[in-house]
Coordinates of C-alpha atoms in Angstrom, one line a residue:
M1 CA -2.4 -54.8 -87.1
I2 CA -1.5 -53.9 -83.5
D3 CA 1.6 -51.9 -82.9
Q4 CA 3.5 -53.6 -80.0
T5 CA 5.2 -50.4 -78.9
D6 CA 2.0 -48.3 -78.6
T7 CA 0.9 -48.6 -75.0
Q8 CA -1.5 -45.6 -74.9
T9 CA -4.2 -46.6 -77.4
V10 CA -7.0 -48.7 -75.9
D11 CA -8.1 -51.8 -77.8
P12 CA -11.9 -51.6 -77.9
F13 CA -12.2 -55.4 -78.5
Q14 CA -10.3 -56.5 -75.4
P15 CA -11.9 -56.4 -71.9
V16 CA -10.8 -53.6 -69.6
K17 CA -8.7 -54.8 -66.7
R18 CA -10.1 -53.9 -63.3
G19 CA -7.7 -52.3 -60.7
R20 CA -6.6 -54.2 -57.7
G21 CA -8.6 -54.3 -54.4
R22 CA -12.2 -54.0 -53.6
P23 CA -14.2 -51.6 -55.9
S24 CA -15.5 -48.5 -54.2
T25 CA -19.2 -48.0 -53.6
G26 CA -19.0 -44.3 -53.3
K27 CA -20.7 -44.5 -49.9
A28 CA -17.6 -44.6 -47.7
M29 CA -18.0 -43.1 -44.2
T30 CA -15.4 -41.0 -42.5
P31 CA -14.0 -42.3 -39.2
A32 CA -16.0 -39.6 -37.3
E33 CA -19.2 -40.8 -39.0
K34 CA -18.4 -44.4 -38.2
Q35 CA -17.8 -43.6 -34.5
R36 CA -21.0 -41.5 -34.3
A37 CA -23.0 -44.4 -35.7
Y38 CA -21.3 -46.8 -33.3
R39 CA -22.2 -44.6 -30.3
Q40 CA -25.8 -44.4 -31.5
R41 CA -26.0 -48.2 -31.7
L42 CA -24.5 -48.4 -28.2
K43 CA -27.1 -46.0 -26.8
S44 CA -29.9 -47.9 -28.5
G45 CA -28.7 -51.2 -27.1
N46 CA -28.5 -53.0 -30.5
V47 CA -24.8 -53.7 -30.1
T48 CA -23.6 -56.8 -28.2
K49 CA -19.9 -56.8 -27.4
K50 CA -17.8 -59.7 -28.5
A51 CA -16.9 -60.9 -25.0
E52 CA -20.5 -61.1 -24.0
T53 CA -21.4 -63.2 -27.0
Q54 CA -18.5 -65.5 -26.4
E55 CA -19.5 -66.0 -22.7
I56 CA -23.1 -66.7 -23.8
S57 CA -22.0 -69.2 -26.4
V58 CA -19.7 -71.0 -24.0
V59 CA -22.5 -71.2 -21.4
E60 CA -25.0 -72.4 -24.0
S61 CA -22.6 -75.1 -25.2
V62 CA -22.0 -76.2 -21.6
I63 CA -25.7 -76.4 -20.8
D64 CA -26.4 -78.3 -24.0
C65 CA -24.0 -81.1 -23.1
D66 CA -25.0 -84.1 -21.0
L67 CA -22.9 -83.8 -17.9
V68 CA -22.4 -85.7 -14.8
P69 CA -24.4 -84.1 -11.9
Y70 CA -21.2 -83.2 -10.1
D71 CA -20.0 -81.2 -13.1
A72 CA -23.4 -79.6 -13.5
A73 CA -23.4 -78.4 -9.9
R74 CA -19.9 -77.0 -10.4
I75 CA -20.9 -75.3 -13.6
K76 CA -23.9 -73.8 -11.9
A77 CA -21.7 -72.5 -9.1
I78 CA -19.4 -71.0 -11.7
L79 CA -22.3 -69.5 -13.5
V80 CA -23.6 -67.9 -10.2
E81 CA -20.1 -66.5 -9.6
L82 CA -20.1 -65.2 -13.2
A83 CA -23.5 -63.6 -12.8
V84 CA -22.4 -62.0 -9.5
A85 CA -19.1 -60.8 -11.1
S86 CA -21.1 -59.5 -14.2
A87 CA -23.5 -57.6 -11.9
D88 CA -20.6 -56.2 -9.9
A89 CA -18.9 -55.1 -13.1
K90 CA -22.0 -53.4 -14.4
R91 CA -22.4 -51.7 -11.0
R92 CA -18.8 -50.5 -11.1
Q93 CA -19.3 -49.4 -14.7
M94 CA -22.3 -47.3 -13.6
E95 CA -20.2 -45.8 -10.8
V96 CA -17.4 -45.0 -13.3
E97 CA -20.0 -43.3 -15.5
E98 CA -21.3 -41.3 -12.5
L99 CA -17.8 -40.3 -11.5
K100 CA -17.1 -39.2 -15.1
A101 CA -20.3 -37.1 -15.0
K102 CA -19.2 -35.6 -11.7
L103 CA -15.8 -34.9 -13.1
E104 CA -17.2 -33.1 -16.1
R105 CA -19.4 -31.0 -13.9
A106 CA -16.5 -30.2 -11.6
G107 CA -14.4 -29.3 -14.7
A108 CA -17.2 -27.0 -15.8
D109 CA -17.4 -25.5 -12.3
A110 CA -13.6 -25.1 -12.2
E111 CA -13.7 -23.3 -15.6
Q112 CA -16.4 -21.0 -14.4
W113 CA -14.5 -20.2 -11.2
R114 CA -11.3 -19.7 -13.2
K115 CA -13.1 -17.3 -15.5
R116 CA -14.6 -15.4 -12.5
Y117 CA -11.1 -15.2 -10.9
Y118 CA -9.5 -13.8 -14.0
D119 CA -12.4 -11.4 -14.4
T120 CA -12.0 -10.2 -10.8
V121 CA -8.3 -9.9 -11.2
A122 CA -8.7 -7.9 -14.4
E123 CA -11.3 -5.6 -12.6
H124 CA -8.9 -5.0 -9.7
Q125 CA -6.0 -4.3 -12.0
N126 CA -8.2 -1.8 -13.9
D127 CA -9.1 -0.2 -10.5
V128 CA -5.5 0.0 -9.4
A129 CA -4.5 1.4 -12.8
A130 CA -7.2 4.1 -12.5
I131 CA -6.1 4.9 -8.9
L132 CA -2.5 5.1 -9.9
Q133 CA -3.4 7.3 -12.9
E134 CA -5.4 9.7 -10.6
Q135 CA -2.5 9.8 -8.1
G136 CA -0.1 10.5 -10.9
R137 CA -2.3 13.5 -12.0
K138 CA -2.5 14.8 -8.5
L139 CA 1.3 14.4 -8.1
S140 CA 2.0 16.2 -11.3
A141 CA -0.4 19.0 -10.3
Q142 CA 1.3 19.3 -6.9
K143 CA 4.7 19.4 -8.6
A144 CA 3.5 22.1 -11.0
L145 CA 2.2 24.1 -8.0
A146 CA 5.5 23.6 -6.0
T147 CA 7.5 24.7 -9.1
K148 CA 5.2 27.8 -9.4
F149 CA 5.7 28.7 -5.8
Q150 CA 9.4 28.1 -6.0
N151 CA 9.7 30.4 -9.0
E152 CA 7.7 33.1 -7.2
R153 CA 9.9 32.7 -4.2
N154 CA 13.1 33.0 -6.3
T155 CA 11.6 36.0 -8.0
Q156 CA 10.9 37.7 -4.6
I157 CA 14.4 36.8 -3.4
D158 CA 15.9 38.3 -6.5
K159 CA 13.8 41.4 -6.0
N160 CA 14.8 41.7 -2.4
E161 CA 18.5 41.3 -3.4
R162 CA 18.1 44.1 -5.9
L163 CA 16.4 46.3 -3.4
R164 CA 19.1 45.7 -0.8
A165 CA 21.8 46.4 -3.3
A166 CA 20.0 49.6 -4.3
L167 CA 19.5 50.6 -0.6
A168 CA 23.2 49.9 0.1
G169 CA 24.2 52.1 -2.8
V170 CA 21.9 54.8 -1.6
L171 CA 23.3 54.6 1.9
D172 CA 26.8 54.7 0.7
G173 CA 26.1 57.7 -1.5
Y174 CA 23.9 59.6 1.0
G175 CA 25.2 58.2 4.3
A176 CA 26.8 61.5 5.3
K177 CA 23.6 63.4 4.9
L178 CA 21.5 61.0 7.0
E179 CA 21.6 60.7 10.7
S180 CA 23.8 57.9 12.0
K181 CA 20.9 56.3 13.8
D182 CA 18.9 56.1 10.5
V183 CA 21.9 54.7 8.7
A184 CA 22.4 52.0 11.4
R185 CA 18.7 51.1 11.1
Y186 CA 18.8 50.8 7.3
R187 CA 22.0 48.8 7.4
S188 CA 20.4 46.4 9.8
L189 CA 17.6 45.9 7.3
I190 CA 20.1 45.1 4.6
S191 CA 22.0 42.4 6.5

């Protein structure tokens, strides 16, 4: 007996219900694969476009009909116009393809020039950085040299001040013992 509440147990005697939709074959192509195959068919010339087949079928059906000569002449004129327009469209399509190729080449050239420009700019920036770095080293060396000379000058000035003070003290202490002309000469050296 079958339990009506049991939904999980499969009855081996009843046929299995198939799911909805078309069954998969396991050979499905990705959209990229479909597009690649389509492009290959286009290159090989095995693909006819829908508009072309419709035009051909209309022309064939018109030609197959028994028409009045006036209509046949008119149809021939239209067919000639159609052939001219089709040739013109093909010529323009070829021009478009040529322009696309030129555009791609120009894009590649532009990219090459852009890369060359950025490389040149980078080289110049590196050169300028090296020059600035060298100038910075020279400037710091000159500052160090100027500081050294200024310290030596200050040392000499301090030494001279000490010697003047010592000479002034000597002159004050021994001024009476020296001749006045010598004292005047030493005092002129101090001031």
